[in-house]
Coordinates of C-alpha atoms in Angstrom, one line a residue:
X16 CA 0.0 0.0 0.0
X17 CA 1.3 3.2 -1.0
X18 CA 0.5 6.4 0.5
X19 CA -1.7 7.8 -1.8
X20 CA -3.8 5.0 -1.6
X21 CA -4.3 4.8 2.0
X22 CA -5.8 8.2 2.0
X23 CA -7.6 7.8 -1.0
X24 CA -10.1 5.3 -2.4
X25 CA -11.3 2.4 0.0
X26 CA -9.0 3.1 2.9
X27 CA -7.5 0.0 4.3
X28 CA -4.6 1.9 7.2
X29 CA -6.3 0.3 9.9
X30 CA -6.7 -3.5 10.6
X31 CA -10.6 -3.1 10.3
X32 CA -9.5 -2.4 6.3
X33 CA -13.6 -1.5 5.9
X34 CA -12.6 0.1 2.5
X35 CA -14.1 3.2 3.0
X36 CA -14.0 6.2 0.0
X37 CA -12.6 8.6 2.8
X38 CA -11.5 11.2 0.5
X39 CA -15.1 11.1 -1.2
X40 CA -16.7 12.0 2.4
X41 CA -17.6 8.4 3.7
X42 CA -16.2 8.2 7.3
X43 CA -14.6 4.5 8.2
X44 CA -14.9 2.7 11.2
X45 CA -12.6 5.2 12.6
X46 CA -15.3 7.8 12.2
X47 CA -13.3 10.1 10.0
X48 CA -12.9 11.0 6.1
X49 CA -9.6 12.1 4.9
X50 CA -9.1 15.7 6.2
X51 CA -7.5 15.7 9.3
X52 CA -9.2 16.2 12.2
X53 CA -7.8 17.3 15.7
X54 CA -9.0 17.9 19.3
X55 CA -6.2 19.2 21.3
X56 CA -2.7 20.6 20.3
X57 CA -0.7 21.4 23.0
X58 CA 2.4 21.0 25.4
X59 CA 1.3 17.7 27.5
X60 CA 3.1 17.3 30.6
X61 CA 1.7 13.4 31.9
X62 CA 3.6 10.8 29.3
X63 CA 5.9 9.0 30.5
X64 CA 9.3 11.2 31.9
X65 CA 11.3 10.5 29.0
X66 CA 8.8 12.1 26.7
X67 CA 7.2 14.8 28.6
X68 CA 10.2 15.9 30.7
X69 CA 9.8 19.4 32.0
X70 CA 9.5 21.1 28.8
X71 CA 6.3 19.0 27.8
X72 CA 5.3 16.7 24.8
X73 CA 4.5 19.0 21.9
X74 CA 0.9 16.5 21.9
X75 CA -1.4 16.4 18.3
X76 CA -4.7 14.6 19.8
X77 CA -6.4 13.3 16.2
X78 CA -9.6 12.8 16.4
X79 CA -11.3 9.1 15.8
X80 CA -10.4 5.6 15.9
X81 CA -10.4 2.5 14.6
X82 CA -10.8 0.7 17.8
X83 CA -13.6 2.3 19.8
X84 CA -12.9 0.4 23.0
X85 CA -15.9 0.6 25.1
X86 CA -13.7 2.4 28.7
X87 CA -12.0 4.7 26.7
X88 CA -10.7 7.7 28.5
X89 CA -10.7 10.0 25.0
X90 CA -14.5 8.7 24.2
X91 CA -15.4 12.6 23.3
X92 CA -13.2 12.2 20.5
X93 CA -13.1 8.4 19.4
X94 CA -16.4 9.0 17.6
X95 CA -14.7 12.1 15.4
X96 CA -15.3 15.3 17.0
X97 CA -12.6 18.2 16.5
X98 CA -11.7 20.6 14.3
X99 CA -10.7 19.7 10.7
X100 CA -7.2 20.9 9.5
X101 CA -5.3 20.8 6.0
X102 CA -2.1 19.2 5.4
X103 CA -0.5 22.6 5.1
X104 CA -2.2 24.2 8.5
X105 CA -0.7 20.5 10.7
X106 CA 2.4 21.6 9.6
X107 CA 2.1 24.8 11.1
X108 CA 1.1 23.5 14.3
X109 CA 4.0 21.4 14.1
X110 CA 6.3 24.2 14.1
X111 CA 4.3 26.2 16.8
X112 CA 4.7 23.4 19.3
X113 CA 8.7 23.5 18.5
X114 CA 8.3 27.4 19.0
X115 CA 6.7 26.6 22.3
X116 CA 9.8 24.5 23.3
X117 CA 8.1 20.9 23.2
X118 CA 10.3 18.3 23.4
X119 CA 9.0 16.0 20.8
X120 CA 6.3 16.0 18.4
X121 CA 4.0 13.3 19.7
X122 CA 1.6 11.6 17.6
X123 CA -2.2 10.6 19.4
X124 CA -4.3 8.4 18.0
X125 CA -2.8 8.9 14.3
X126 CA -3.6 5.5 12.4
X127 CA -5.8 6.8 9.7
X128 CA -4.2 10.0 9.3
X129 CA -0.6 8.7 8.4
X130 CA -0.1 9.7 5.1
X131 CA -1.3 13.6 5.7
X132 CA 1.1 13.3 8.9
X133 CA 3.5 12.1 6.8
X134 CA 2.9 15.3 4.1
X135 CA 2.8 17.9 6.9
X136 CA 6.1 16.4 8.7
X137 CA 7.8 17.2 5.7
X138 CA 6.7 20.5 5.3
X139 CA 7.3 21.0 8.6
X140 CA 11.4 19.4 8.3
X141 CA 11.5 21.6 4.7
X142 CA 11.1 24.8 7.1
X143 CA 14.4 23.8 9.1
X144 CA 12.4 22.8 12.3
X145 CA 12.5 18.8 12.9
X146 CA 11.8 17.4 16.6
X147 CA 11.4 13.6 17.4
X148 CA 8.6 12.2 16.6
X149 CA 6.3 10.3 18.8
X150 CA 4.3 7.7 17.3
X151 CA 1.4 7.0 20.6
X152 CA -1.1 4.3 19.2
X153 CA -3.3 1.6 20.8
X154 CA -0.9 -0.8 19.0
X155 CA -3.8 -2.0 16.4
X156 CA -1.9 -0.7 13.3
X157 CA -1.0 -2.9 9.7
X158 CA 2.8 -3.3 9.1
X159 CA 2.3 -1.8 6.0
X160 CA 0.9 1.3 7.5
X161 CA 3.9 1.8 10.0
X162 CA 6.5 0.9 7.0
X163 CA 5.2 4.4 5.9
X164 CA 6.5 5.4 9.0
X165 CA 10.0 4.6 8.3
X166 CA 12.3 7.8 8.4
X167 CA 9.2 9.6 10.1
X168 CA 8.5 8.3 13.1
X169 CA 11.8 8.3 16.2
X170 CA 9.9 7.0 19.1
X171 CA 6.5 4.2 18.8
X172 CA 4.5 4.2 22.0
X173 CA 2.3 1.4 21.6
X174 CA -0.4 0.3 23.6
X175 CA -0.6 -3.9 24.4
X176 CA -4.0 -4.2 25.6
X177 CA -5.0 -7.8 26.4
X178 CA -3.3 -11.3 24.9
X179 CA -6.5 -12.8 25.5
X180 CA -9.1 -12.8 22.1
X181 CA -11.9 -13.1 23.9
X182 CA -11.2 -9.5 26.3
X183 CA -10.2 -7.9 22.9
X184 CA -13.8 -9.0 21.1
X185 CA -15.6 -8.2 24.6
X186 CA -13.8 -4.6 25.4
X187 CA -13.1 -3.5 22.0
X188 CA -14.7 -5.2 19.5
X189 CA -11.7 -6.5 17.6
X190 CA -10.7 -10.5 18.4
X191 CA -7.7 -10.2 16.0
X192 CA -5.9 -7.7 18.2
X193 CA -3.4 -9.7 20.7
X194 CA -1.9 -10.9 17.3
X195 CA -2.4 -8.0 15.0
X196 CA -1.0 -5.6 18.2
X197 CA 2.5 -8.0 18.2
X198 CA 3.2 -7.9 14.7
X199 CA 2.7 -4.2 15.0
X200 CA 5.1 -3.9 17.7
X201 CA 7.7 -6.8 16.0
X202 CA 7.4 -3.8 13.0
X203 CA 8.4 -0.9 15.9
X204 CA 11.1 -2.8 17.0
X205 CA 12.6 -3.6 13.7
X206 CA 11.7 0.1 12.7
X207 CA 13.0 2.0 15.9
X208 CA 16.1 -0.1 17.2
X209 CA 17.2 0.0 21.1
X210 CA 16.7 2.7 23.3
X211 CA 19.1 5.7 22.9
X212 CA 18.3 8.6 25.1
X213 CA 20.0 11.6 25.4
X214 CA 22.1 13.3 27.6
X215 CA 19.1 15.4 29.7
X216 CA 17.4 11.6 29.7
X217 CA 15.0 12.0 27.0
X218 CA 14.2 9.0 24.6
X219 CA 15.4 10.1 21.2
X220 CA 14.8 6.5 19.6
X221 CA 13.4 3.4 20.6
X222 CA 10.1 1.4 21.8
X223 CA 7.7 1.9 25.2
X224 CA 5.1 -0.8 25.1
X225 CA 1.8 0.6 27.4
X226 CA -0.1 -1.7 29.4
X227 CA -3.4 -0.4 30.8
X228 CA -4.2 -2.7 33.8
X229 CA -7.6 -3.6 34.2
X230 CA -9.4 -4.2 37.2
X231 CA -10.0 -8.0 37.6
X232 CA -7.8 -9.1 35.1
X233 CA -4.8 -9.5 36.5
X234 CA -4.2 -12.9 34.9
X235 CA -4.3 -11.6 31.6
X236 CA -1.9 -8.6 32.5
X237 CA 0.6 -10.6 33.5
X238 CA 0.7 -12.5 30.6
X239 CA 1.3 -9.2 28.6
X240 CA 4.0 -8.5 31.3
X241 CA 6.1 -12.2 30.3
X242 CA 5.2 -12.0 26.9
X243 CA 6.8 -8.4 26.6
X244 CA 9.5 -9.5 28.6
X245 CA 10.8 -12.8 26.8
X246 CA 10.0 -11.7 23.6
X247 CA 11.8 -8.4 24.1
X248 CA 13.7 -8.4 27.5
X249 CA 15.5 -5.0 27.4
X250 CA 15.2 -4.1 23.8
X251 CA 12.0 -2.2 24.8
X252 CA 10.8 -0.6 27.8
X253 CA 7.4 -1.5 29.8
X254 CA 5.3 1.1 31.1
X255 CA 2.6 -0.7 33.9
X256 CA -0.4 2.0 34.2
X257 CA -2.7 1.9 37.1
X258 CA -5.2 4.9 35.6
X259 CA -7.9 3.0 34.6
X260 CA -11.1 4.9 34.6
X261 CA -14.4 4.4 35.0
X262 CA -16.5 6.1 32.3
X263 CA -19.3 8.1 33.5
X264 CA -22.0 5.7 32.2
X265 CA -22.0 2.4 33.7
X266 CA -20.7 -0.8 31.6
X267 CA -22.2 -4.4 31.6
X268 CA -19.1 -5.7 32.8
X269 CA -19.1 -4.6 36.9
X270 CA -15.2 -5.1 37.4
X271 CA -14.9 -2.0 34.8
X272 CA -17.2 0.3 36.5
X273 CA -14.5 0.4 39.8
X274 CA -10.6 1.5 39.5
X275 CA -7.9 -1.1 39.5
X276 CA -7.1 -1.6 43.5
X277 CA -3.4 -0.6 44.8
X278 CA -2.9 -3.7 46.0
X279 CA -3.4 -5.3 42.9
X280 CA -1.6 -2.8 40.8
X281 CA 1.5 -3.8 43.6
X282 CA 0.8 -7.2 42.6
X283 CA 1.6 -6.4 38.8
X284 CA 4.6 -4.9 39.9
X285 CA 6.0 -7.3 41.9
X286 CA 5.4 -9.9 39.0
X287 CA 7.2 -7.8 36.7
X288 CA 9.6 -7.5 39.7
X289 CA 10.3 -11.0 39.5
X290 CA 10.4 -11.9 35.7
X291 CA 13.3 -9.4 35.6
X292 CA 12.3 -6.4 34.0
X293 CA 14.4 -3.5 34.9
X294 CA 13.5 -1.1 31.7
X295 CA 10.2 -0.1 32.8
X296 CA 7.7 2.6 34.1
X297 CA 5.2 2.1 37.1
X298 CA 2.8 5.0 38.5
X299 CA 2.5 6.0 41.5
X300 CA -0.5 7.7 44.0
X301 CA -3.8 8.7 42.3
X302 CA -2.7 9.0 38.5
X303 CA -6.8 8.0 38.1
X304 CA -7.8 11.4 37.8
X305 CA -8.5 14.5 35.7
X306 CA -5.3 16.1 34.9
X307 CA -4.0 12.9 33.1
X308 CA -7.2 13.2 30.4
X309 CA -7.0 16.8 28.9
X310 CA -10.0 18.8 27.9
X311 CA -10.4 18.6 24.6
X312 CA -10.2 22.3 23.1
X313 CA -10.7 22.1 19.5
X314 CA -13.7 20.5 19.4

């Protein structure tokens, strides 16, 4: 797949590959056609410390997705809210979040806008101004897709979600994703290379696999932990999230309408503890709570 057909007729960027003429109109299962749509551009200051550091992730917040997962903290934007931008005008918010001092350019929720990304990066580069770039999925991406990555994208921060096909079918709708999400990330690997971090600590290359703990699944979390870990070992780093929330209206599954408890958030850790994993991020305290899901200001 070449760029120009990804953004043109029957989009298949995504996994889902529903086929949709986005650049007639026709929204895909990601809820979007082919102008870009964003809700929030702005320094973002709650990544993990090798992205954010004190100067903030210079964060592009695109609007839609292809996995609508049913606790999703961004759900005011999943469906396709925000404001619709041309190639030309992401470029120049590019280069105003370098102007701002960002520390990267970081890349949320970007799947079925890679080609324009792709265009407006290089408009971007072409004015002299080139930052990292953060590539921050759910990990549900096509190799194809993230080979047109390749020379674009620095830093991939994909989500793993679940290992088990029956919590991807039940929470998001998509029974394919434990193996579609580790080819993705074998791709990020290949694509990215080790860790290399600067000299103020900041990740300039490399891979951080998310993990979104779930409350009462802890069995299938720590299979995400080993499979990370002996597939990878320290070729990638691990970042164990206790944030989990609960969306305002009640699910049909009861252990998602509570927060993951400390104790067994401290019971991830100490598992991960134990299979040896020493490149990694944990959270500490109440990360559950406003301040790490921004207000969505282009909407």
């Amino acid at each position: 797949m070449d760029g120009k057909q990804g953004k043109e007729r029957g989009c298949r960027l995504c996994p889902r590959a529903c086929g949709a003429d986005r650049e007639a109109g026709s929204g895909g299962v990601c809820g979007c056609d082919a102008q870009v749509r964003a809700a929030r551009i702005a320094l973002h200051y709650w990544e993990e410390p090798c992205i954010s550091g004190d100067a903030g992730s210079g964060a592009v917040f695109f609007s839609g997705c292809p996995l609508h997962c049913i606790f999703c903290q961004n759900r005011k934007i999943s469906g396709g809210a925000g404001k619709r931008l041309t190639v030309e005008e992401l470029a120049e918010a590019f280069l105003s979040l370098a102007a701002q001092g960002a520390a990267n350019w970081n890349l949320v929720t970007p799947t079925h806008f890679v080609p324009q990304i792709c265009e407006a990066l290089s408009l971007a580069r072409a004015r002299g101004v080139s930052l990292p770039v953060v590539y921050n999925s759910s990990g549900y991406e096509l190799p194809e897709t993230l080979e047109l990555l390749r020379g674009y994208a620095d830093v991939y921060l994909p989500d793993l979600k679940y290992l088990d096909p029956e919590l991807a079918l039940r929470y998001s709708h998509a029974a394919d994703y434990p193996e579609v999400a580790k080819a993705a990330i074998a791709k990020m690997v290949e694509q990215a290379g080790p860790p290399v971090f600067d000299d103020a600590g900041m990740l300039r290359r490399g891979v951080i696999v998310r993990h979104l703990a779930l409350p009462g699944h802890g069995r299938d979390s720590r299979n995400v932990l080993r499979y990370l870990w002996e597939t990878y070992g320290n070729r990638i780093y691990i970042s164990l999230m206790n944030q989990y929330t609960p969306p305002a209206e009640p699910l049909p599954y009861p252990n998602l309408n509570r927060r993951l408890s400390e104790k067994a958030y401290e019971r991830l850790v100490d598992y991960a503890l134990s299979l040896g994993i020493e490149n990694g991020f944990i959270q500490e305290g109440e990360t559950a709570e406003e301040s790490f899901i921004p207000d969505f200001d282009l909407l």
